[in-house]
Short mmCIF file of C-alpha atoms in Angstrom, two decimals:
data_model
loop_
_atom_site.label_atom_id
_atom_site.label_comp_id
_atom_site.label_asym_id
_atom_site.label_seq_id
_atom_site.Cartn_x
_atom_site.Cartn_y
_atom_site.Cartn_z
CA MET A 1 -50.92 72.07 45.54
CA PRO A 2 -51.89 70.48 42.06
CA SER A 3 -49.46 68.12 40.81
CA GLY A 4 -48.33 67.56 37.23
CA LYS A 5 -46.44 69.32 34.47
CA SER A 6 -47.39 72.92 33.91
CA ALA A 7 -48.54 74.06 30.60
CA THR A 8 -45.97 75.74 28.31
CA PRO A 9 -46.59 79.51 28.19
CA ALA A 10 -48.01 80.84 25.01
CA VAL A 11 -45.80 82.75 22.65
CA GLU A 12 -46.52 85.94 20.57
CA ILE A 13 -45.55 85.67 17.02
CA GLU A 14 -45.19 88.91 14.92
CA VAL A 15 -46.41 88.47 11.48
CA ASP A 16 -45.95 91.72 9.34
CA ASP A 17 -48.19 94.16 11.33
CA ARG A 18 -50.22 91.58 13.19
CA THR A 19 -49.52 89.68 16.41
CA VAL A 20 -50.67 86.11 16.74
CA ARG A 21 -50.64 84.37 20.20
CA VAL A 22 -49.75 80.65 19.81
CA SER A 23 -50.96 78.68 22.82
CA ASN A 24 -49.53 75.19 23.59
CA PRO A 25 -46.36 75.88 21.37
CA ASP A 26 -44.64 72.66 22.59
CA ARG A 27 -47.53 70.33 21.94
CA VAL A 28 -46.20 67.58 19.83
CA TYR A 29 -48.18 67.33 16.53
CA PHE A 30 -46.09 64.81 14.60
CA PRO A 31 -45.20 62.08 17.17
CA ALA A 32 -42.72 60.25 14.82
CA SER A 33 -40.32 63.22 14.72
CA GLY A 34 -41.30 65.11 17.80
CA ALA A 35 -42.29 68.20 15.67
CA THR A 36 -44.47 70.63 17.64
CA LYS A 37 -47.17 73.16 16.99
CA LEU A 38 -44.50 75.91 17.02
CA ASP A 39 -42.51 73.99 14.56
CA LEU A 40 -45.60 74.02 12.25
CA VAL A 41 -45.88 77.80 12.73
CA GLU A 42 -42.32 78.34 11.76
CA TYR A 43 -42.69 76.15 8.64
CA TYR A 44 -45.66 78.16 7.43
CA LEU A 45 -43.65 81.56 8.28
CA SER A 46 -40.91 80.13 6.14
CA VAL A 47 -42.99 79.56 3.01
CA GLY A 48 -45.25 82.62 3.78
CA PRO A 49 -45.40 83.96 0.07
CA GLY A 50 -46.08 80.57 -1.38
CA ILE A 51 -48.88 79.58 1.02
CA VAL A 52 -50.55 82.90 0.56
CA ASN A 53 -50.27 82.73 -3.20
CA ALA A 54 -51.84 79.24 -3.14
CA LEU A 55 -54.77 80.26 -0.83
CA GLU A 56 -55.18 83.91 -1.64
CA GLU A 57 -59.03 85.01 -1.89
CA ARG A 58 -60.16 81.27 -2.15
CA PRO A 59 -62.65 79.71 0.29
CA CYS A 60 -60.58 77.35 2.42
CA MET A 61 -61.46 74.17 4.36
CA LEU A 62 -59.33 73.48 7.39
CA HIS A 63 -58.05 70.03 8.44
CA ARG A 64 -57.53 70.48 12.16
CA PHE A 65 -55.70 68.26 14.66
CA PRO A 66 -56.36 69.76 17.98
CA LYS A 67 -54.25 67.08 19.90
CA GLY A 68 -51.91 66.63 17.17
CA LEU A 69 -51.91 63.64 14.68
CA ALA A 70 -52.37 61.26 17.73
CA GLY A 71 -55.81 62.77 18.16
CA GLU A 72 -58.99 63.47 16.30
CA LYS A 73 -58.87 64.96 12.84
CA VAL A 74 -61.52 67.73 12.20
CA HIS A 75 -62.75 68.61 8.82
CA GLN A 76 -63.79 72.17 9.26
CA LYS A 77 -65.70 74.36 6.74
CA ARG A 78 -66.97 77.05 9.13
CA LEU A 79 -64.33 79.46 10.46
CA PRO A 80 -63.38 78.34 14.06
CA PRO A 81 -64.82 80.80 16.60
CA GLY A 82 -62.77 83.47 18.31
CA ALA A 83 -61.26 84.95 15.10
CA PRO A 84 -59.65 88.36 15.35
CA PRO A 85 -61.51 91.03 13.09
CA TRP A 86 -58.59 90.92 10.61
CA VAL A 87 -59.32 87.26 9.74
CA GLU A 88 -61.49 87.28 6.50
CA THR A 89 -64.11 84.98 5.34
CA VAL A 90 -66.49 84.22 2.46
CA GLU A 91 -69.93 83.08 2.67
CA LEU A 92 -70.78 79.88 0.76
CA PHE A 93 -74.17 78.14 0.34
CA PHE A 94 -74.20 74.27 0.45
CA PRO A 95 -77.26 72.93 -1.45
CA ARG A 96 -76.95 69.41 0.30
CA TRP A 97 -77.44 70.76 3.77
CA LYS A 98 -79.49 73.91 2.75
CA ARG A 99 -77.32 76.17 4.83
CA THR A 100 -74.38 78.53 4.46
CA ALA A 101 -71.00 78.57 6.09
CA ASP A 102 -68.37 81.36 6.51
CA GLU A 103 -65.12 79.82 5.30
CA LEU A 104 -61.64 81.20 5.82
CA CYS A 105 -60.48 83.42 2.94
CA VAL A 106 -56.76 84.10 3.16
CA THR A 107 -55.48 87.56 2.10
CA GLU A 108 -52.44 87.78 4.29
CA LEU A 109 -49.84 85.49 6.02
CA ALA A 110 -51.14 86.31 9.52
CA GLN A 111 -54.40 84.58 8.84
CA VAL A 112 -52.60 81.48 7.93
CA ILE A 113 -50.70 81.53 11.25
CA TRP A 114 -53.84 82.09 13.12
CA ALA A 115 -55.52 79.05 11.59
CA VAL A 116 -52.39 77.12 12.68
CA GLN A 117 -52.84 78.50 16.18
CA MET A 118 -56.43 77.01 15.83
CA SER A 119 -54.77 73.65 15.23
CA THR A 120 -54.73 73.67 11.41
CA VAL A 121 -52.35 71.34 9.84
CA GLU A 122 -53.73 71.12 6.23
CA PHE A 123 -55.24 73.82 4.11
CA HIS A 124 -57.75 72.81 1.36
CA PRO A 125 -58.80 75.77 -0.82
CA TRP A 126 -61.54 75.84 -3.57
CA ASN A 127 -60.60 76.24 -7.21
CA SER A 128 -62.58 79.46 -7.44
CA ARG A 129 -62.07 82.99 -5.72
CA ARG A 130 -64.20 85.12 -3.58
CA ALA A 131 -65.18 87.53 -6.36
CA ASP A 132 -67.25 84.69 -8.03
CA THR A 133 -67.11 81.40 -6.05
CA GLU A 134 -69.14 79.61 -8.81
CA LYS A 135 -66.62 80.33 -11.54
CA PRO A 136 -63.32 78.40 -11.12
CA ASP A 137 -60.16 80.06 -12.19
CA GLU A 138 -58.05 76.87 -11.50
CA TRP A 139 -58.20 73.55 -13.39
CA ARG A 140 -56.62 70.81 -11.20
CA ILE A 141 -55.20 67.58 -12.62
CA ASP A 142 -55.12 64.98 -9.71
CA LEU A 143 -52.90 62.01 -10.65
CA ASP A 144 -54.34 59.53 -8.09
CA PRO A 145 -52.47 56.16 -7.87
CA GLY A 146 -54.40 53.01 -7.46
CA PRO A 147 -53.75 50.63 -4.50
CA ALA A 148 -51.09 48.59 -6.54
CA SER A 149 -49.60 51.80 -8.32
CA ASP A 150 -46.04 52.97 -7.50
CA TRP A 151 -44.24 56.34 -7.81
CA ALA A 152 -42.74 55.28 -11.11
CA GLN A 153 -46.14 55.13 -12.70
CA VAL A 154 -47.03 58.51 -11.26
CA ARG A 155 -43.86 59.80 -13.06
CA ARG A 156 -44.81 58.23 -16.30
CA VAL A 157 -48.23 59.70 -16.40
CA ALA A 158 -46.96 63.10 -15.33
CA HIS A 159 -44.88 63.21 -18.30
CA VAL A 160 -47.84 62.19 -20.47
CA ALA A 161 -49.97 64.94 -19.00
CA HIS A 162 -47.26 67.46 -19.58
CA GLU A 163 -46.99 66.29 -23.24
CA VAL A 164 -50.71 66.92 -23.80
CA LEU A 165 -50.71 70.24 -21.84
CA ASP A 166 -47.73 71.43 -24.08
CA GLU A 167 -49.71 70.43 -27.40
CA LEU A 168 -52.75 72.45 -25.89
CA GLY A 169 -50.58 75.42 -25.17
CA ALA A 170 -51.43 75.21 -21.51
CA THR A 171 -48.69 75.90 -18.74
CA GLY A 172 -48.97 73.21 -15.98
CA PHE A 173 -47.59 73.80 -12.56
CA PRO A 174 -46.85 70.52 -10.94
CA LYS A 175 -46.53 69.64 -7.18
CA THR A 176 -46.39 66.51 -5.14
CA SER A 177 -49.54 65.82 -3.33
CA GLY A 178 -47.92 65.15 0.00
CA GLY A 179 -49.19 61.56 -0.23
CA ARG A 180 -48.69 59.06 -3.04
CA GLY A 181 -49.71 61.14 -6.09
CA MET A 182 -49.02 64.37 -7.98
CA HIS A 183 -51.05 67.36 -8.82
CA VAL A 184 -50.89 69.73 -11.75
CA TYR A 185 -52.57 73.16 -11.69
CA VAL A 186 -53.49 75.23 -14.63
CA ARG A 187 -54.72 78.77 -14.44
CA ILE A 188 -57.88 79.41 -16.46
CA SER A 189 -60.22 82.28 -17.16
CA PRO A 190 -63.17 82.24 -14.66
CA ASP A 191 -65.73 82.15 -17.51
CA HIS A 192 -67.17 78.69 -16.86
CA GLY A 193 -69.03 76.93 -14.10
CA PHE A 194 -67.90 73.86 -12.21
CA ALA A 195 -69.79 71.51 -14.51
CA ASP A 196 -67.90 72.85 -17.69
CA VAL A 197 -64.63 72.73 -15.99
CA ARG A 198 -65.18 69.09 -14.97
CA ARG A 199 -66.18 68.29 -18.54
CA ALA A 200 -63.08 69.83 -19.69
CA ALA A 201 -60.99 67.95 -17.16
CA LEU A 202 -62.54 64.60 -18.07
CA ALA A 203 -61.87 65.22 -21.74
CA PHE A 204 -58.15 65.84 -20.88
CA ALA A 205 -58.03 62.68 -18.58
CA ARG A 206 -59.43 60.56 -21.50
CA GLU A 207 -56.68 61.85 -23.85
CA VAL A 208 -54.07 60.96 -21.30
CA GLU A 209 -55.75 57.51 -20.95
CA ARG A 210 -55.70 57.09 -24.77
CA ARG A 211 -51.84 57.68 -24.76
CA ALA A 212 -51.09 55.56 -21.66
CA PRO A 213 -53.83 52.92 -21.58
CA GLU A 214 -51.58 50.56 -19.62
CA ASP A 215 -51.12 53.01 -16.85
CA VAL A 216 -54.37 55.29 -16.70
CA THR A 217 -57.97 54.80 -16.07
CA THR A 218 -60.86 57.24 -16.05
CA ALA A 219 -63.38 54.80 -14.78
CA TRP A 220 -65.64 56.50 -12.40
CA TRP A 221 -66.51 53.66 -10.01
CA ARG A 222 -63.70 52.16 -7.90
CA LYS A 223 -64.91 48.69 -8.53
CA ASP A 224 -64.42 49.27 -12.19
CA ARG A 225 -60.74 50.22 -11.95
CA ASP A 226 -57.70 47.99 -12.09
CA PRO A 227 -55.99 48.26 -8.82
CA GLY A 228 -52.70 48.90 -10.73
CA ALA A 229 -54.15 51.87 -12.73
CA LEU A 230 -53.72 55.52 -11.90
CA PHE A 231 -56.90 57.45 -11.84
CA VAL A 232 -56.81 60.88 -13.39
CA ASP A 233 -59.33 62.33 -10.99
CA TYR A 234 -61.37 64.90 -12.86
CA ASN A 235 -63.80 65.06 -10.13
CA GLN A 236 -61.43 67.35 -8.14
CA ASN A 237 -62.86 70.04 -10.20
CA ALA A 238 -66.38 69.70 -8.82
CA ARG A 239 -67.92 72.29 -6.60
CA ASP A 240 -66.69 72.17 -3.08
CA HIS A 241 -64.26 69.32 -3.77
CA THR A 242 -60.80 70.47 -2.59
CA ILE A 243 -57.21 69.12 -2.38
CA ALA A 244 -54.36 70.26 -0.23
CA ALA A 245 -52.84 73.64 -1.39
CA ALA A 246 -49.25 74.05 -2.61
CA TYR A 247 -47.09 74.33 0.50
CA SER A 248 -49.73 72.73 2.68
CA VAL A 249 -48.47 70.19 5.23
CA ARG A 250 -50.10 66.89 5.22
CA GLY A 251 -51.42 65.22 8.36
CA VAL A 252 -49.01 62.21 7.88
CA PRO A 253 -46.38 60.94 10.38
CA GLU A 254 -43.61 62.27 8.08
CA ALA A 255 -44.93 65.74 8.08
CA ARG A 256 -44.73 65.76 4.36
CA VAL A 257 -45.48 68.86 2.21
CA SER A 258 -47.38 69.36 -0.97
CA ALA A 259 -44.51 70.76 -2.74
CA PRO A 260 -44.31 72.55 -6.08
CA ILE A 261 -41.57 71.10 -8.27
CA GLY A 262 -40.25 71.77 -11.71
CA TRP A 263 -40.95 69.48 -14.57
CA ASP A 264 -37.34 68.64 -14.79
CA GLU A 265 -37.54 67.22 -11.26
CA VAL A 266 -40.20 64.80 -11.84
CA ASP A 267 -37.88 61.95 -12.52
CA ASP A 268 -35.71 62.62 -9.37
CA ALA A 269 -38.19 63.97 -6.75
CA GLU A 270 -39.54 61.64 -4.14
CA PRO A 271 -42.58 62.46 -1.91
CA ASP A 272 -40.39 62.03 1.35
CA ASP A 273 -37.95 64.66 0.00
CA PHE A 274 -40.42 67.39 0.93
CA THR A 275 -41.16 67.83 4.61
CA ILE A 276 -41.59 70.73 6.97
CA PHE A 277 -37.79 70.10 7.82
CA THR A 278 -36.57 70.34 4.18
CA VAL A 279 -38.91 72.66 2.28
CA PRO A 280 -37.91 75.84 4.15
CA ALA A 281 -34.29 75.74 2.98
CA ARG A 282 -35.53 74.83 -0.59
CA PHE A 283 -38.01 77.73 -0.38
CA ALA A 284 -35.27 80.15 0.70
CA GLU A 285 -33.08 79.12 -2.21
CA ILE A 286 -35.62 78.96 -5.10
CA GLY A 287 -38.61 80.70 -4.01
CA ASP A 288 -42.27 79.79 -5.05
CA LEU A 289 -42.31 77.72 -8.21
CA HIS A 290 -45.98 78.55 -8.60
CA ALA A 291 -45.42 82.30 -8.28
CA SER A 292 -46.15 83.08 -11.96
CA ILE A 293 -49.21 80.89 -12.32
CA ASP A 294 -51.53 83.93 -12.90
CA GLU A 295 -49.48 84.98 -15.79
CA HIS A 296 -50.35 81.94 -17.67
CA VAL A 297 -53.97 81.77 -18.36
CA PHE A 298 -55.46 78.97 -20.53
CA ASP A 299 -58.71 79.12 -22.45
CA LEU A 300 -60.76 75.91 -21.93
CA ALA A 301 -62.43 76.05 -25.32
CA PRO A 302 -60.19 73.32 -26.99
CA LEU A 303 -60.89 70.88 -24.14
CA LEU A 304 -64.64 71.65 -24.25
CA GLU A 305 -64.56 70.88 -28.02
CA TRP A 306 -62.85 67.57 -27.02
CA ALA A 307 -65.73 66.81 -24.60
CA ASP A 308 -68.22 67.55 -27.37
CA ARG A 309 -66.34 65.25 -29.60
CA ASP A 310 -66.18 62.42 -27.08
CA GLU A 311 -69.72 62.57 -26.12
CA SER A 312 -70.83 62.66 -29.84
CA GLU A 313 -68.84 59.39 -30.29
CA GLY A 314 -70.77 57.84 -27.40
CA ALA A 315 -68.67 58.71 -24.29
CA GLU A 316 -70.63 59.26 -21.20
CA PRO A 317 -70.53 62.83 -19.75
CA PRO A 318 -69.17 63.26 -16.34
CA ALA A 319 -71.16 61.36 -13.55
CA GLU A 320 -72.76 63.48 -10.87
CA PRO A 321 -70.05 64.46 -8.26
CA ASP A 322 -70.20 62.74 -4.89
#
């Protein structure tokens, strides 16, 4: 007889009118806490409307950990093989490689849970949707702290960004990154290509830098940045650049979540407050803080005017994306 511990039987998860079979449910994904694959599934079920709202109709790259965080991390653009027929995709062309890939395109929660069954921990959607993947409808403000930055600095810059957004008449929806930074999303009309959205994002970043020069940099090259400065990373609006979705778990030992927060929470919230263990109860109590984002669409025209002004005064246009 073969020796050794037998595998834990798969479990079947009912998600609306779908059934998702989850294999190896007891596999430990987060060794520091002992959280398992099934714990990850249950987390995503608990925030279902929020994660679907964040991913809906967007091409989505998957960060997979087939053996949990202790094993290899896989950045996957193509849909993993073996998907049931109800898992939807969108075909994208990648000029650098001169080939296409069918990426996951979430339209319902069961597709998220299937991706978790396929060892996905993090979901990284595009800022455009399937109807026209070349026209973003989401402007992303990434507050990326430098090596010597701290969370207090992230908070200060978030308030400056909020001030500029208010003056523009734009509604920003903040969230923790799940790492050391913060993101703010703004819904925009899908009237511009990626290049214009990046130009607008850089013009915004420069205005934040003008107001907080002691905290902020927009320097493109890392070697040119003060390690204590926070980079307002406008390049996250480039084509095929993605960041973790709202409600996405991050592949870090604490099992942190990229969690929507209110502007009134910025001064009190800490990144470690939001994990797969704490966010479900929060979501049950307050719901999805990004639920109304589609109701607040901002026209980029004022920011493109700022970009024209900056460039006419000698500022460099955005460098080519990496």
